[in-house]
Amino acid sequence: MADPIIAFIGAGNMSSTIIGGLVAKGYPAANIIATATRQASLDKLTAIAPVTTTLDNQAAIAQADVVVLGVKPQVMKSVCLTLAPAIQAKKPLVISLAAGLTLNSFSEWLGEGLALVRCMPNTPSLVQCGASGLYGNAAVSPAQRDMADSMMKAVGISLWVEQESDIDAVTAVSGSGPAYYFLVMEAMQAAGVQLGLSPEVARQLTLQTALGAATMASQSSDEAAELRRKVTSPGGTTEQAILSLQADGLEAMFAKAMTACRDRAIVMAKEMAG
Ligand SMILES: NC(=O)C1=CN([C@@H]2O[C@H](COP(=O)(O)OP(=O)(O)OC[C@H]3O[C@@H](n4cnc5c(N)ncnc54)[C@H](OP(=O)(O)O)[C@@H]3O)[C@@H](O)[C@H]2O)C=CC1
Ligand SMILES: O=C(O)[C@@H]1CCC=N1
């Protein structure tokens, strides 16, 4: 099916970045409907993308081939219980963006027999540089799998994982990952200022360096470790920075942080199940 009608339930940070990315890529805005609880949120969305909006979730679902659940995990159960009759009547492909929440929970809340996909996207979808992990249940048809895949590929890369629990690892790597890079940028900018640069110069150099390093790493046949080696002259300046970061346990810090992220997804699933 070309350009299915997609209803986004929830028009917050994540939905609006996917919608903005889709429309910027040429997906017809007329085929996208978004809902929220506050009209102000919908007005904010239509300022970036001229999609159809409504405060009526049921009306949105009645027209949809794909329903994207973009509300916070904490309210997902209560929202799903109210959506269940409309979803069972229309039987669209249902895609959850929520961290943690399992396909089993969605089957309990929405009823059995639905094609369900868990998608873990990230906010760089807004600039078509998103990275999404997807996992679907057995009811997802090949055509629906293509729909989910095409939707997320329009805003970046989209990879299917082999088991549902892998989505929690995807959350730790790419779902939450942009925040780690933003934190590194904040730290580099602040350190640049401490070393005497103006905030604006430190900011521009930090951002361009992040962009340059990411672009180079994604276009090069060299692994990141080899690219790093090429910057690091023996006895030179970079070596001192890298030795300092490693002595302070950077790798262990990332392993611990990302395990905490993955574990939080598992705990959220348990807290919000039932
Ligand atoms: N932010 C991120 O980087 C990522 C988020 N996610 C997942 O995406 C989901 C959304 O997160 P995020 O966008 O950050 O959250 P936000 O709080 O920014 O957005 C949530 C949206 O849900 C809307 N909403 C709440 N209740 C209802 C309802 N009953 N009917 C319709 N809309 C409703 C809110 O409406 P209103 O605006 O009117 O309050 C709001 O627009 C979460 O499950 C999260 O785990 C996944 C990957 C990355
Ligand atoms: O922090 C969160 O819970 C969401 C999911 C991944 C990114 N943001």
mmCIF file of C-alpha atoms and ligand atoms in Angstrom:
data_model
loop_
_atom_site.group_PDB
_atom_site.id
_atom_site.type_symbol
_atom_site.label_atom_id
_atom_site.label_comp_id
_atom_site.label_asym_id
_atom_site.label_seq_id
_atom_site.Cartn_x
_atom_site.Cartn_y
_atom_site.Cartn_z
ATOM 1 C CA MET A 1 0.000 0.000 0.000
ATOM 2 C CA ALA A 2 1.445 3.396 -0.969
ATOM 3 C CA ASP A 3 1.448 6.019 1.785
ATOM 4 C CA PRO A 4 -0.922 4.486 4.349
ATOM 5 C CA ILE A 5 -2.943 6.727 6.678
ATOM 6 C CA ILE A 6 -0.967 6.967 9.919
ATOM 7 C CA ALA A 7 -2.612 8.106 13.164
ATOM 8 C CA PHE A 8 -0.219 9.237 15.893
ATOM 9 C CA ILE A 9 -1.817 8.997 19.338
ATOM 10 C CA GLY A 10 0.242 11.570 21.213
ATOM 11 C CA ALA A 11 1.980 14.487 19.534
ATOM 12 C CA GLY A 12 4.861 15.065 21.924
ATOM 13 C CA ASN A 13 8.620 15.053 21.463
ATOM 14 C CA MET A 14 8.984 11.678 19.770
ATOM 15 C CA SER A 15 5.860 11.652 17.593
ATOM 16 C CA SER A 16 6.470 15.188 16.407
ATOM 17 C CA THR A 17 10.067 14.440 15.384
ATOM 18 C CA ILE A 18 8.928 11.408 13.348
ATOM 19 C CA ILE A 19 6.070 13.413 11.812
ATOM 20 C CA GLY A 20 8.371 16.360 11.056
ATOM 21 C CA GLY A 21 10.903 14.015 9.473
ATOM 22 C CA LEU A 22 8.285 12.174 7.406
ATOM 23 C CA VAL A 23 6.751 15.385 6.043
ATOM 24 C CA ALA A 24 10.169 16.934 5.342
ATOM 25 C CA LYS A 25 11.005 13.754 3.379
ATOM 26 C CA GLY A 26 7.875 14.163 1.229
ATOM 27 C CA TYR A 27 5.375 11.884 3.002
ATOM 28 C CA PRO A 28 1.953 13.416 2.307
ATOM 29 C CA ALA A 29 0.887 15.460 5.327
ATOM 30 C CA ALA A 30 -2.735 14.690 4.364
ATOM 31 C CA ASN A 31 -2.062 11.030 5.249
ATOM 32 C CA ILE A 32 -0.975 11.843 8.804
ATOM 33 C CA ILE A 33 -3.358 12.476 11.702
ATOM 34 C CA ALA A 34 -2.100 13.380 15.168
ATOM 35 C CA THR A 35 -3.868 13.592 18.497
ATOM 36 C CA ALA A 36 -3.011 15.001 21.923
ATOM 37 C CA THR A 37 -4.875 16.043 25.046
ATOM 38 C CA ARG A 38 -4.188 19.765 24.599
ATOM 39 C CA GLN A 39 -4.972 21.844 21.522
ATOM 40 C CA ALA A 40 -1.771 23.851 22.201
ATOM 41 C CA SER A 41 0.316 20.702 21.532
ATOM 42 C CA LEU A 42 -1.457 20.156 18.214
ATOM 43 C CA ASP A 43 -0.949 23.819 17.258
ATOM 44 C CA LYS A 44 2.762 23.425 18.007
ATOM 45 C CA LEU A 45 2.868 20.381 15.720
ATOM 46 C CA THR A 46 1.026 22.012 12.825
ATOM 47 C CA ALA A 47 3.517 24.883 12.982
ATOM 48 C CA ILE A 48 6.215 22.379 11.892
ATOM 49 C CA ALA A 49 4.117 20.074 9.693
ATOM 50 C CA PRO A 50 0.676 20.734 8.166
ATOM 51 C CA VAL A 51 -0.866 17.419 9.248
ATOM 52 C CA THR A 52 -4.470 16.777 10.269
ATOM 53 C CA THR A 53 -4.996 17.060 14.021
ATOM 54 C CA THR A 54 -7.820 16.167 16.363
ATOM 55 C CA LEU A 55 -8.417 15.792 20.092
ATOM 56 C CA ASP A 56 -10.567 12.742 19.295
ATOM 57 C CA ASN A 57 -8.477 9.554 19.362
ATOM 58 C CA GLN A 58 -11.370 7.378 18.167
ATOM 59 C CA ALA A 59 -11.951 9.538 15.079
ATOM 60 C CA ALA A 60 -8.250 9.346 14.225
ATOM 61 C CA ILE A 61 -8.146 5.564 14.585
ATOM 62 C CA ALA A 62 -11.283 5.096 12.474
ATOM 63 C CA GLN A 63 -9.359 6.386 9.422
ATOM 64 C CA ALA A 64 -5.993 4.759 10.089
ATOM 65 C CA ASP A 65 -4.072 1.915 8.453
ATOM 66 C CA VAL A 66 -1.335 2.377 11.058
ATOM 67 C CA VAL A 67 -1.776 3.602 14.650
ATOM 68 C CA VAL A 68 1.390 4.836 16.370
ATOM 69 C CA LEU A 69 1.160 4.923 20.154
ATOM 70 C CA GLY A 70 3.321 7.875 21.222
ATOM 71 C CA VAL A 71 2.173 8.534 24.781
ATOM 72 C CA LYS A 72 4.329 8.155 27.894
ATOM 73 C CA PRO A 73 4.639 4.607 29.264
ATOM 74 C CA GLN A 74 3.064 5.749 32.554
ATOM 75 C CA VAL A 75 -0.270 6.552 30.854
ATOM 76 C CA MET A 76 -0.124 3.910 28.114
ATOM 77 C CA LYS A 77 -2.356 1.379 29.873
ATOM 78 C CA SER A 78 -5.187 3.814 30.572
ATOM 79 C CA VAL A 79 -4.944 5.280 27.061
ATOM 80 C CA CYS A 80 -4.964 1.814 25.453
ATOM 81 C CA LEU A 81 -8.009 0.739 27.442
ATOM 82 C CA THR A 82 -9.930 3.695 25.997
ATOM 83 C CA LEU A 83 -8.639 2.999 22.460
ATOM 84 C CA ALA A 84 -9.331 -0.747 22.446
ATOM 85 C CA PRO A 85 -12.862 -0.698 20.955
ATOM 86 C CA ALA A 86 -11.826 1.576 18.057
ATOM 87 C CA ILE A 87 -8.684 -0.449 17.408
ATOM 88 C CA GLN A 88 -10.542 -3.762 17.484
ATOM 89 C CA ALA A 89 -13.138 -2.325 15.068
ATOM 90 C CA LYS A 90 -10.525 -1.141 12.544
ATOM 91 C CA LYS A 91 -7.680 -3.615 13.196
ATOM 92 C CA PRO A 92 -4.849 -1.355 11.987
ATOM 93 C CA LEU A 93 -1.179 -2.137 12.410
ATOM 94 C CA VAL A 94 -0.365 -0.860 15.922
ATOM 95 C CA ILE A 95 3.136 0.468 16.560
ATOM 96 C CA SER A 96 4.239 1.325 20.101
ATOM 97 C CA LEU A 97 7.082 3.785 20.592
ATOM 98 C CA ALA A 98 7.129 3.236 24.349
ATOM 99 C CA ALA A 99 10.242 2.240 26.235
ATOM 100 C CA GLY A 100 9.925 -1.054 28.082
ATOM 101 C CA LEU A 101 6.271 -1.940 27.541
ATOM 102 C CA THR A 102 5.893 -5.445 26.144
ATOM 103 C CA LEU A 103 3.765 -6.866 23.350
ATOM 104 C CA ASN A 104 2.043 -9.026 25.994
ATOM 105 C CA SER A 105 0.865 -5.898 27.816
ATOM 106 C CA PHE A 106 -0.473 -4.386 24.589
ATOM 107 C CA SER A 107 -2.378 -7.601 23.820
ATOM 108 C CA GLU A 108 -3.927 -7.450 27.303
ATOM 109 C CA TRP A 109 -4.896 -3.790 27.007
ATOM 110 C CA LEU A 110 -6.019 -3.724 23.361
ATOM 111 C CA GLY A 111 -7.285 -7.306 23.002
ATOM 112 C CA GLU A 112 -5.955 -10.311 21.126
ATOM 113 C CA GLY A 113 -5.459 -10.811 17.400
ATOM 114 C CA LEU A 114 -3.781 -7.505 16.566
ATOM 115 C CA ALA A 115 -0.698 -6.905 14.458
ATOM 116 C CA LEU A 116 1.670 -5.236 16.946
ATOM 117 C CA VAL A 117 5.125 -3.761 16.491
ATOM 118 C CA ARG A 118 7.431 -2.384 19.145
ATOM 119 C CA CYS A 119 9.513 0.388 17.653
ATOM 120 C CA MET A 120 12.319 2.149 19.496
ATOM 121 C CA PRO A 121 13.053 5.316 17.507
ATOM 122 C CA ASN A 122 15.147 8.325 18.439
ATOM 123 C CA THR A 123 14.718 12.069 18.088
ATOM 124 C CA PRO A 124 17.252 12.640 15.250
ATOM 125 C CA SER A 125 14.384 11.273 13.109
ATOM 126 C CA LEU A 126 13.490 14.953 12.781
ATOM 127 C CA VAL A 127 16.503 15.469 10.525
ATOM 128 C CA GLN A 128 16.206 12.072 8.790
ATOM 129 C CA CYS A 129 19.117 10.763 10.866
ATOM 130 C CA GLY A 130 17.018 8.563 13.119
ATOM 131 C CA ALA A 131 17.973 5.051 14.206
ATOM 132 C CA SER A 132 15.094 2.698 14.969
ATOM 133 C CA GLY A 133 14.881 -0.866 16.183
ATOM 134 C CA LEU A 134 11.735 -2.850 15.394
ATOM 135 C CA TYR A 135 10.204 -6.101 16.601
ATOM 136 C CA GLY A 136 6.799 -7.423 15.586
ATOM 137 C CA ASN A 137 4.481 -10.237 16.644
ATOM 138 C CA ALA A 138 3.409 -13.130 14.411
ATOM 139 C CA ALA A 139 0.200 -11.330 13.347
ATOM 140 C CA VAL A 140 2.195 -8.676 11.462
ATOM 141 C CA SER A 141 1.796 -9.414 7.743
ATOM 142 C CA PRO A 142 4.673 -8.915 5.296
ATOM 143 C CA ALA A 143 2.823 -5.828 3.940
ATOM 144 C CA GLN A 144 2.479 -4.383 7.445
ATOM 145 C CA ARG A 145 6.133 -5.130 8.175
ATOM 146 C CA ASP A 146 6.999 -3.156 5.035
ATOM 147 C CA MET A 147 4.742 -0.283 6.190
ATOM 148 C CA ALA A 148 6.500 -0.022 9.565
ATOM 149 C CA ASP A 149 9.889 -0.367 7.924
ATOM 150 C CA SER A 150 9.171 2.265 5.247
ATOM 151 C CA MET A 151 7.823 4.695 7.837
ATOM 152 C CA MET A 152 10.960 4.510 9.954
ATOM 153 C CA LYS A 153 13.330 4.323 6.953
ATOM 154 C CA ALA A 154 11.860 7.631 5.749
ATOM 155 C CA VAL A 155 13.401 9.240 8.815
ATOM 156 C CA GLY A 156 16.643 7.280 9.152
ATOM 157 C CA ILE A 157 17.774 3.685 9.440
ATOM 158 C CA SER A 158 15.475 0.938 10.636
ATOM 159 C CA LEU A 159 16.674 -2.462 11.851
ATOM 160 C CA TRP A 160 14.576 -5.489 12.873
ATOM 161 C CA VAL A 161 15.813 -7.326 15.942
ATOM 162 C CA GLU A 162 15.457 -11.064 16.515
ATOM 163 C CA GLN A 163 13.871 -11.120 19.953
ATOM 164 C CA GLU A 164 11.637 -8.735 21.804
ATOM 165 C CA SER A 165 14.072 -8.231 24.674
ATOM 166 C CA ASP A 166 16.583 -6.797 22.176
ATOM 167 C CA ILE A 167 14.375 -3.687 21.961
ATOM 168 C CA ASP A 168 15.468 -2.820 25.515
ATOM 169 C CA ALA A 169 19.100 -2.999 24.364
ATOM 170 C CA VAL A 170 18.198 -0.811 21.366
ATOM 171 C CA THR A 171 16.750 1.679 23.866
ATOM 172 C CA ALA A 172 20.091 1.748 25.713
ATOM 173 C CA VAL A 173 22.099 2.257 22.504
ATOM 174 C CA SER A 174 20.077 4.476 20.172
ATOM 175 C CA GLY A 175 16.745 5.362 21.830
ATOM 176 C CA SER A 176 18.434 7.159 24.713
ATOM 177 C CA GLY A 177 21.747 7.498 22.858
ATOM 178 C CA PRO A 178 21.278 11.030 21.510
ATOM 179 C CA ALA A 179 21.219 12.277 25.111
ATOM 180 C CA TYR A 180 24.662 10.755 25.763
ATOM 181 C CA TYR A 181 26.113 12.613 22.787
ATOM 182 C CA PHE A 182 24.390 15.843 23.842
ATOM 183 C CA LEU A 183 25.910 15.431 27.309
ATOM 184 C CA VAL A 184 29.368 14.948 25.778
ATOM 185 C CA MET A 185 28.784 18.099 23.706
ATOM 186 C CA GLU A 186 27.769 20.027 26.818
ATOM 187 C CA ALA A 187 30.903 18.825 28.628
ATOM 188 C CA MET A 188 33.229 19.643 25.699
ATOM 189 C CA GLN A 189 31.739 23.112 25.287
ATOM 190 C CA ALA A 190 32.119 23.846 28.999
ATOM 191 C CA ALA A 191 35.720 22.578 29.007
ATOM 192 C CA GLY A 192 36.498 24.684 25.918
ATOM 193 C CA VAL A 193 35.231 27.763 27.751
ATOM 194 C CA GLN A 194 37.330 26.843 30.822
ATOM 195 C CA LEU A 195 40.342 26.722 28.506
ATOM 196 C CA GLY A 196 39.638 30.297 27.436
ATOM 197 C CA LEU A 197 37.460 30.074 24.301
ATOM 198 C CA SER A 198 34.325 32.163 23.990
ATOM 199 C CA PRO A 199 31.090 30.174 24.484
ATOM 200 C CA GLU A 200 30.187 30.662 20.807
ATOM 201 C CA VAL A 201 33.546 29.495 19.477
ATOM 202 C CA ALA A 202 33.527 26.498 21.865
ATOM 203 C CA ARG A 203 29.986 25.660 20.752
ATOM 204 C CA GLN A 204 30.651 25.861 17.019
ATOM 205 C CA LEU A 205 33.872 23.846 17.230
ATOM 206 C CA THR A 206 32.211 21.181 19.394
ATOM 207 C CA LEU A 207 29.190 20.768 17.123
ATOM 208 C CA GLN A 208 31.208 20.665 13.911
ATOM 209 C CA THR A 209 33.606 18.160 15.462
ATOM 210 C CA ALA A 210 30.694 15.907 16.483
ATOM 211 C CA LEU A 211 29.203 16.159 12.998
ATOM 212 C CA GLY A 212 32.573 15.568 11.344
ATOM 213 C CA ALA A 213 33.449 12.570 13.503
ATOM 214 C CA ALA A 214 30.000 10.961 13.021
ATOM 215 C CA THR A 215 30.037 11.579 9.264
ATOM 216 C CA MET A 216 33.555 10.212 8.927
ATOM 217 C CA ALA A 217 32.806 7.132 11.038
ATOM 218 C CA SER A 218 29.648 6.379 9.050
ATOM 219 C CA GLN A 219 31.348 6.830 5.663
ATOM 220 C CA SER A 220 34.694 5.171 6.394
ATOM 221 C CA SER A 221 35.540 1.494 6.049
ATOM 222 C CA ASP A 222 37.725 1.918 9.155
ATOM 223 C CA GLU A 223 36.328 1.003 12.565
ATOM 224 C CA ALA A 224 36.015 3.809 15.139
ATOM 225 C CA ALA A 225 39.094 2.476 16.968
ATOM 226 C CA GLU A 226 41.207 2.862 13.806
ATOM 227 C CA LEU A 227 39.867 6.374 13.138
ATOM 228 C CA ARG A 228 40.756 7.271 16.715
ATOM 229 C CA ARG A 229 44.252 5.828 16.251
ATOM 230 C CA LYS A 230 44.724 8.062 13.188
ATOM 231 C CA VAL A 231 44.008 11.164 15.304
ATOM 232 C CA THR A 232 46.214 10.004 18.149
ATOM 233 C CA SER A 233 49.861 10.737 17.380
ATOM 234 C CA PRO A 234 52.235 8.780 19.644
ATOM 235 C CA GLY A 235 53.619 11.223 22.171
ATOM 236 C CA GLY A 236 51.195 13.903 20.963
ATOM 237 C CA THR A 237 48.260 15.791 22.418
ATOM 238 C CA THR A 238 45.259 13.493 21.791
ATOM 239 C CA GLU A 239 47.038 10.645 23.566
ATOM 240 C CA GLN A 240 46.988 12.621 26.807
ATOM 241 C CA ALA A 241 43.230 13.232 26.551
ATOM 242 C CA ILE A 242 42.471 9.593 25.711
ATOM 243 C CA LEU A 243 44.736 8.262 28.483
ATOM 244 C CA SER A 244 42.981 10.594 30.927
ATOM 245 C CA LEU A 245 39.487 9.483 29.820
ATOM 246 C CA GLN A 246 40.450 5.814 29.974
ATOM 247 C CA ALA A 247 42.165 6.167 33.362
ATOM 248 C CA ASP A 248 38.911 7.690 34.616
ATOM 249 C CA GLY A 249 37.036 4.609 33.344
ATOM 250 C CA LEU A 250 35.104 5.911 30.336
ATOM 251 C CA GLU A 251 34.369 2.457 28.862
ATOM 252 C CA ALA A 252 33.171 1.091 32.210
ATOM 253 C CA MET A 253 31.062 4.212 32.734
ATOM 254 C CA PHE A 254 29.269 3.643 29.416
ATOM 255 C CA ALA A 255 28.753 -0.065 30.095
ATOM 256 C CA LYS A 256 27.272 0.753 33.528
ATOM 257 C CA ALA A 257 25.106 3.612 32.228
ATOM 258 C CA MET A 258 23.691 1.618 29.333
ATOM 259 C CA THR A 259 22.997 -1.397 31.552
ATOM 260 C CA ALA A 260 21.100 0.925 33.917
ATOM 261 C CA CYS A 261 19.124 2.230 30.935
ATOM 262 C CA ARG A 262 18.262 -1.281 29.710
ATOM 263 C CA ASP A 263 17.356 -2.384 33.257
ATOM 264 C CA ARG A 264 15.045 0.607 33.713
ATOM 265 C CA ALA A 265 13.132 -0.454 30.586
ATOM 266 C CA ILE A 266 12.655 -3.924 32.102
ATOM 267 C CA VAL A 267 11.485 -2.470 35.433
ATOM 268 C CA MET A 268 9.097 -0.041 33.689
ATOM 269 C CA ALA A 269 7.535 -2.955 31.814
ATOM 270 C CA LYS A 270 6.876 -4.738 35.123
ATOM 271 C CA GLU A 271 5.657 -1.617 36.939
ATOM 272 C CA MET A 272 3.212 -0.733 34.183
ATOM 273 C CA ALA A 273 1.999 -4.234 33.297
ATOM 274 C CA GLY A 274 -1.243 -5.767 34.482
HETATM 275 N N1 LIG B 1 11.611 11.354 23.675
HETATM 276 C C1 LIG B 1 12.404 10.419 23.149
HETATM 277 O O1 LIG B 1 13.583 10.662 22.815
HETATM 278 C C2 LIG B 1 11.881 9.024 22.934
HETATM 279 C C3 LIG B 1 10.643 8.630 23.403
HETATM 280 N N2 LIG B 1 10.190 7.356 23.185
HETATM 281 C C4 LIG B 1 8.873 6.965 23.656
HETATM 282 O O2 LIG B 1 7.935 7.791 23.020
HETATM 283 C C5 LIG B 1 6.785 7.943 23.850
HETATM 284 C C6 LIG B 1 6.429 9.414 23.947
HETATM 285 O O3 LIG B 1 7.519 10.097 24.574
HETATM 286 P P1 LIG B 1 7.672 11.665 24.388
HETATM 287 O O4 LIG B 1 7.252 12.043 23.021
HETATM 288 O O5 LIG B 1 9.027 11.998 24.856
HETATM 289 O O6 LIG B 1 6.569 12.180 25.435
HETATM 290 P P2 LIG B 1 5.792 13.574 25.453
HETATM 291 O O7 LIG B 1 5.343 13.799 26.856
HETATM 292 O O8 LIG B 1 6.606 14.622 24.783
HETATM 293 O O9 LIG B 1 4.514 13.311 24.528
HETATM 294 C C7 LIG B 1 3.427 12.532 24.945
HETATM 295 C C8 LIG B 1 2.230 12.955 24.145
HETATM 296 O O10 LIG B 1 1.144 12.110 24.518
HETATM 297 C C9 LIG B 1 -0.019 12.902 24.541
HETATM 298 N N3 LIG B 1 -1.082 12.231 25.273
HETATM 299 C C10 LIG B 1 -1.146 11.925 26.589
HETATM 300 N N4 LIG B 1 -2.327 11.318 26.865
HETATM 301 C C11 LIG B 1 -3.012 11.246 25.683
HETATM 302 C C12 LIG B 1 -4.287 10.760 25.302
HETATM 303 N N5 LIG B 1 -5.107 10.219 26.187
HETATM 304 N N6 LIG B 1 -4.653 10.866 24.015
HETATM 305 C C13 LIG B 1 -3.830 11.439 23.086
HETATM 306 N N7 LIG B 1 -2.625 11.919 23.387
HETATM 307 C C14 LIG B 1 -2.217 11.830 24.665
HETATM 308 C C15 LIG B 1 0.442 14.208 25.142
HETATM 309 O O11 LIG B 1 -0.526 15.204 24.890
HETATM 310 P P3 LIG B 1 -0.307 16.722 25.382
HETATM 311 O O12 LIG B 1 0.836 17.232 24.552
HETATM 312 O O13 LIG B 1 -1.569 17.388 25.026
HETATM 313 O O14 LIG B 1 0.015 16.662 26.832
HETATM 314 C C16 LIG B 1 1.764 14.385 24.397
HETATM 315 O O15 LIG B 1 1.533 15.023 23.157
HETATM 316 C C17 LIG B 1 7.120 7.328 25.205
HETATM 317 O O16 LIG B 1 6.435 6.125 25.353
HETATM 318 C C18 LIG B 1 8.637 7.134 25.157
HETATM 319 O O17 LIG B 1 9.040 5.987 25.883
HETATM 320 C C19 LIG B 1 10.918 6.460 22.467
HETATM 321 C C20 LIG B 1 12.139 6.790 21.984
HETATM 322 C C21 LIG B 1 12.745 8.082 22.200
HETATM 323 O O1 LIG B 2 13.944 8.444 28.404
HETATM 324 C C1 LIG B 2 13.031 7.738 27.960
HETATM 325 O O2 LIG B 2 12.394 6.995 28.720
HETATM 326 C C2 LIG B 2 12.715 7.756 26.482
HETATM 327 C C3 LIG B 2 12.864 6.401 25.847
HETATM 328 C C4 LIG B 2 14.140 6.473 25.067
HETATM 329 C C5 LIG B 2 14.461 7.896 25.047
HETATM 330 N N1 LIG B 2 13.649 8.587 25.786
#
